mmCIF file of C-alpha atoms in Angstrom:
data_model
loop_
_atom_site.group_PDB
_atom_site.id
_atom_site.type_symbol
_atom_site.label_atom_id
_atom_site.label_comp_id
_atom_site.label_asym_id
_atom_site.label_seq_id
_atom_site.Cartn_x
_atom_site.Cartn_y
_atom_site.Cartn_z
ATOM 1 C CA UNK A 460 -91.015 -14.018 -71.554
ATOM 2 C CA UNK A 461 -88.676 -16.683 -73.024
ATOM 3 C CA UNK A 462 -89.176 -16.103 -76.194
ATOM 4 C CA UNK A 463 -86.552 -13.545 -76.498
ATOM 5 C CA UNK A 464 -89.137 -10.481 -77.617
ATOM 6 C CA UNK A 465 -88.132 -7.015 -76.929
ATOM 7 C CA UNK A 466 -90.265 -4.589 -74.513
ATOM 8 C CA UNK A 467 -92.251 -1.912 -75.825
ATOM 9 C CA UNK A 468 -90.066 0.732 -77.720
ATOM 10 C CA UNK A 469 -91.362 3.659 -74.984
ATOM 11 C CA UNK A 470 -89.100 6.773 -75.661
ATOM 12 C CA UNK A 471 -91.545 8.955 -73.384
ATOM 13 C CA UNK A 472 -91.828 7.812 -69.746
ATOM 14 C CA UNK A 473 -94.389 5.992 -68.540
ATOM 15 C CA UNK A 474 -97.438 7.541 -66.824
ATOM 16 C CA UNK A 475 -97.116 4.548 -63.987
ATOM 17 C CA UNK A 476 -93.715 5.096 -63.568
ATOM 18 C CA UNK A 477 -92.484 4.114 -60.048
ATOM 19 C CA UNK A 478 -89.969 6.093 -57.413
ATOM 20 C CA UNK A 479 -87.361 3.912 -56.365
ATOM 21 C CA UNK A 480 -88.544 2.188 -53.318
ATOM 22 C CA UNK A 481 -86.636 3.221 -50.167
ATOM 23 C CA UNK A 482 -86.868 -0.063 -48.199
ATOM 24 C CA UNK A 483 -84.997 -2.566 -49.122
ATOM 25 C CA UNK A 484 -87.587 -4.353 -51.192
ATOM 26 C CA UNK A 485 -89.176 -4.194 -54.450
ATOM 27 C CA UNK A 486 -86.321 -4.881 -56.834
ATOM 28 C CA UNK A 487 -87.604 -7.902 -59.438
ATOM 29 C CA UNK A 488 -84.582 -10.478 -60.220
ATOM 30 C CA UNK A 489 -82.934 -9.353 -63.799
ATOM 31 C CA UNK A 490 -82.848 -13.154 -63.737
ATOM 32 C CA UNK A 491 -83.379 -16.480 -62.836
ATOM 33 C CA UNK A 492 -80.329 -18.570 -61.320
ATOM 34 C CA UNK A 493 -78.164 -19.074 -58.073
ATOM 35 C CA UNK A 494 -75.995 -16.648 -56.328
ATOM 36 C CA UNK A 495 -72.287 -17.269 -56.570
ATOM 37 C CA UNK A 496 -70.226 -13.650 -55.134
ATOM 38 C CA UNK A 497 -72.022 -11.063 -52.947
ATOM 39 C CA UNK A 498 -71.279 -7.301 -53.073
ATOM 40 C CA UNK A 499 -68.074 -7.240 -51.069
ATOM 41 C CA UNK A 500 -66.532 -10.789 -51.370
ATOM 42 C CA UNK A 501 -63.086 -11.581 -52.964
ATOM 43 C CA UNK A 502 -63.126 -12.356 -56.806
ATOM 44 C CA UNK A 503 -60.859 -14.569 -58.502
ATOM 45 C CA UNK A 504 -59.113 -11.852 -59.011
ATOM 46 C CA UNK A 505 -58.531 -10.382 -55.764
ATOM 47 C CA UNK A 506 -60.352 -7.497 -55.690
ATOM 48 C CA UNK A 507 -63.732 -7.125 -53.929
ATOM 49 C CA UNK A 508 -67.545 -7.085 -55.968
ATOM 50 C CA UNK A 509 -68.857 -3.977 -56.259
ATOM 51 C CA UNK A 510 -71.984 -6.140 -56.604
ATOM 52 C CA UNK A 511 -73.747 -9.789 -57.141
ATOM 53 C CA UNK A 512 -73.060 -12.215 -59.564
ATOM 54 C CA UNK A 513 -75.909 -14.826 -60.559
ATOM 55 C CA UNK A 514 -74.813 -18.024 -62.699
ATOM 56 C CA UNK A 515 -77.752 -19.074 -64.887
ATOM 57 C CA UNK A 516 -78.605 -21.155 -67.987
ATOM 58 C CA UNK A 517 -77.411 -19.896 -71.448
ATOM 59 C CA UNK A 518 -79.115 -17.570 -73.031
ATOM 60 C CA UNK A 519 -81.353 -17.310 -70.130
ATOM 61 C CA UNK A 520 -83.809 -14.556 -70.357
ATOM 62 C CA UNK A 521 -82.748 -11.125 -68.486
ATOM 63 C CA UNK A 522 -85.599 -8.534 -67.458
ATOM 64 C CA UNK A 523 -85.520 -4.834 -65.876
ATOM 65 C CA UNK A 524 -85.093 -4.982 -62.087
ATOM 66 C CA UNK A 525 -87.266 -1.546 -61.715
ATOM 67 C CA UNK A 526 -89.216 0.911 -63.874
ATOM 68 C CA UNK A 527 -86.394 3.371 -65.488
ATOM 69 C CA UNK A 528 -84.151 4.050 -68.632
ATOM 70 C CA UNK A 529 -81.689 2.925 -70.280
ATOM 71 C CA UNK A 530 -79.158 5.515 -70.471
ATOM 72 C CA UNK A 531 -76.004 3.241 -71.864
ATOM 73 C CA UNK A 532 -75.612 0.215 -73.720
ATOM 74 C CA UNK A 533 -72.322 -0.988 -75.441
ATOM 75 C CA UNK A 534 -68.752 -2.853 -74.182
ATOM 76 C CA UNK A 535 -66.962 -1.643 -71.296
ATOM 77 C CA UNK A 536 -63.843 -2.369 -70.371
ATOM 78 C CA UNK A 537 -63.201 -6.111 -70.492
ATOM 79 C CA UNK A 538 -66.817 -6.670 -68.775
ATOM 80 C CA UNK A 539 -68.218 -6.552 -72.575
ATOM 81 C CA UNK A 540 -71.274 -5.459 -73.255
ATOM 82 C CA UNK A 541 -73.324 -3.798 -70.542
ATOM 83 C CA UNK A 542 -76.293 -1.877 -69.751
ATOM 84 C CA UNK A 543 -76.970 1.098 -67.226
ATOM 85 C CA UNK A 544 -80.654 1.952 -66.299
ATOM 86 C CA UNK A 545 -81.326 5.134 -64.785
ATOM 87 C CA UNK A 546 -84.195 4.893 -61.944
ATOM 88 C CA UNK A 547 -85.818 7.605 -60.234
ATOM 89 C CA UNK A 548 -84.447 9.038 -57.023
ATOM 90 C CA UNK A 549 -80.551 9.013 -58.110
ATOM 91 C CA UNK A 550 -80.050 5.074 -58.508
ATOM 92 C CA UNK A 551 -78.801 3.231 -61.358
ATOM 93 C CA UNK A 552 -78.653 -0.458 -62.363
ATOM 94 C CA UNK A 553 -75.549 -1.795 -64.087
ATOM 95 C CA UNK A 554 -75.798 -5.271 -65.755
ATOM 96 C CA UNK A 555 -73.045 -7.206 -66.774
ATOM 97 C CA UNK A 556 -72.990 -11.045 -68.928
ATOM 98 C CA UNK A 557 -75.115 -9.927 -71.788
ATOM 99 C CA UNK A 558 -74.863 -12.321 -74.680
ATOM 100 C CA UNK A 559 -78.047 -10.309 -76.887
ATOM 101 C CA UNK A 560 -79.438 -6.894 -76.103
ATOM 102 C CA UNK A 561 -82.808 -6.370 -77.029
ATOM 103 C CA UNK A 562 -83.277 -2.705 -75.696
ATOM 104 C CA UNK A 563 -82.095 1.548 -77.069
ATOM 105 C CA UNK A 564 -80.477 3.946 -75.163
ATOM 106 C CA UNK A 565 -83.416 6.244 -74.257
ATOM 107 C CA UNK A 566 -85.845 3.653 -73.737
ATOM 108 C CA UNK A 567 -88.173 3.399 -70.846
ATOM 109 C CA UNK A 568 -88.689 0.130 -69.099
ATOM 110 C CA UNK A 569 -90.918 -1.239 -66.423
ATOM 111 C CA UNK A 570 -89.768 -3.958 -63.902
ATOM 112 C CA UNK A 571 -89.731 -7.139 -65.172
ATOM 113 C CA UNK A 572 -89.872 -6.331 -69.333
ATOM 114 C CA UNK A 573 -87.096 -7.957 -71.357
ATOM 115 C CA UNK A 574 -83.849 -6.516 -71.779
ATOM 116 C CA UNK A 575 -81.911 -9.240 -72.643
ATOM 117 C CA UNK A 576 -80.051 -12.661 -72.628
ATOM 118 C CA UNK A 577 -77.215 -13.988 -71.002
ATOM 119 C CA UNK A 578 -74.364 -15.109 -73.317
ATOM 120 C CA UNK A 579 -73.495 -18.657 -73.972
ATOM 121 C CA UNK A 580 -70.294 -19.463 -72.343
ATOM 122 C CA UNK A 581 -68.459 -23.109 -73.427
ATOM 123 C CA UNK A 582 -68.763 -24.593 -70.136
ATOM 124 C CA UNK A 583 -72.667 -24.144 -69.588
ATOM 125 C CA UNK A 584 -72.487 -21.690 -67.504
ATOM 126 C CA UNK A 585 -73.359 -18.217 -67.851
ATOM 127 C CA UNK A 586 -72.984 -15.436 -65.261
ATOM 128 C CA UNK A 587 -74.894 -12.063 -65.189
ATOM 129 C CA UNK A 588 -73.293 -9.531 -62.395
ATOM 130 C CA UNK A 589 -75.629 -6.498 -60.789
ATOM 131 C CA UNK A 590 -74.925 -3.811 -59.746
ATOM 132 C CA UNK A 591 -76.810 -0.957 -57.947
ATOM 133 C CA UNK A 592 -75.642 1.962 -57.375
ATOM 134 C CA UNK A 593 -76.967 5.140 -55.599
ATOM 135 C CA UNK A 594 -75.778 8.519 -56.476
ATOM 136 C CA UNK A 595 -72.786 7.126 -57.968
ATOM 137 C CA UNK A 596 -71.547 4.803 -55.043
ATOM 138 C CA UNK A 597 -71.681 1.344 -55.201
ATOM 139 C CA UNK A 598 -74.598 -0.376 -52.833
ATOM 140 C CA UNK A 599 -75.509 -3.895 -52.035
ATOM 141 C CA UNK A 600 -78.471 -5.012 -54.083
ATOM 142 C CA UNK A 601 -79.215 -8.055 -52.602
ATOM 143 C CA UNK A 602 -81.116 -6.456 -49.500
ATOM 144 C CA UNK A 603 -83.510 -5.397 -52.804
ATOM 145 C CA UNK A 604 -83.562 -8.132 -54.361
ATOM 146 C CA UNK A 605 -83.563 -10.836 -51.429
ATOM 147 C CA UNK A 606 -87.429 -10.536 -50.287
ATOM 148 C CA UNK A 607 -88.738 -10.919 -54.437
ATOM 149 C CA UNK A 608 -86.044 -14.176 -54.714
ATOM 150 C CA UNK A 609 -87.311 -15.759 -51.230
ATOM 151 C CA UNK A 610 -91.039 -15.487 -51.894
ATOM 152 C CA UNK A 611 -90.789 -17.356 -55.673
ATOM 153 C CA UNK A 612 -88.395 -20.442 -54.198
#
């Protein structure tokens, strides 16, 4: 969906709603681009990703990686602004590079509805970082993600 339309405003969860799957598989791409820093690797700044960072086009379209809710949206830190989805089984999604928000705290999502854009950086180049995170700790996503990115290229 490209043309930048918000998901269905569901404030009661969906009947269909998925568990988190427990193999590492299932997760659909919050977007389309290249992978530049894997969860653990040195950032320019020295300390290590607590996740994956994907450059992409500007204003690139930016979906739900899994069925859940979106339990914060707003600036953070010096990340700007950011959104947290809650999925079942005690995971949560963190994403990161949001130029336009087009989702409400409380609203239910299933993988792959809009969420988003990416912002539109200067250089071109716009960067959306993921993060997954179960029970609070930081986990790799990419074993999630991997299998879904490997099948479309």
């Amino acid at each position: 969906n490209s043309t930048g339309l918000a998901a269905t405003l569901r404030l009661e969860p969906p009947k269909d709603l998925k568990a988190f799957p427990t193999k590492r598989v299932g997760l659909t791409p919050p977007v389309r681009g290249i992978l530049v820093i894997r969860f653990g690797e040195l950032k320019a700044d020295g300390s290590k990703s607590e996740g994956v960072y994907f450059e992409t086009q500007p204003e690139a379209q930016i979906v739900a990686p899994f069925d859940g809710q979106i339990v914060f949206r707003g600036p953070f830190r010096s990340y700007g602004e950011i959104l947290i989805m809650e999925h079942r089984g005690g995971y949560h999604t963190l994403l990161c590079g949001l130029g336009r928000v087009d989702v409400v705290v409380g609203q239910w999502l299933l993988a792959g509805e809009p969420v988003g854009i990416t912002e539109s950086p200067k250089d071109g180049k716009a960067l959306l970082y993921i993060e997954l995170r179960s029970n609070g700790r930081p986990i790799d996503p990419w074993p999630w993600l991997e299998a879904r990115i490997s099948k479309v290229e």
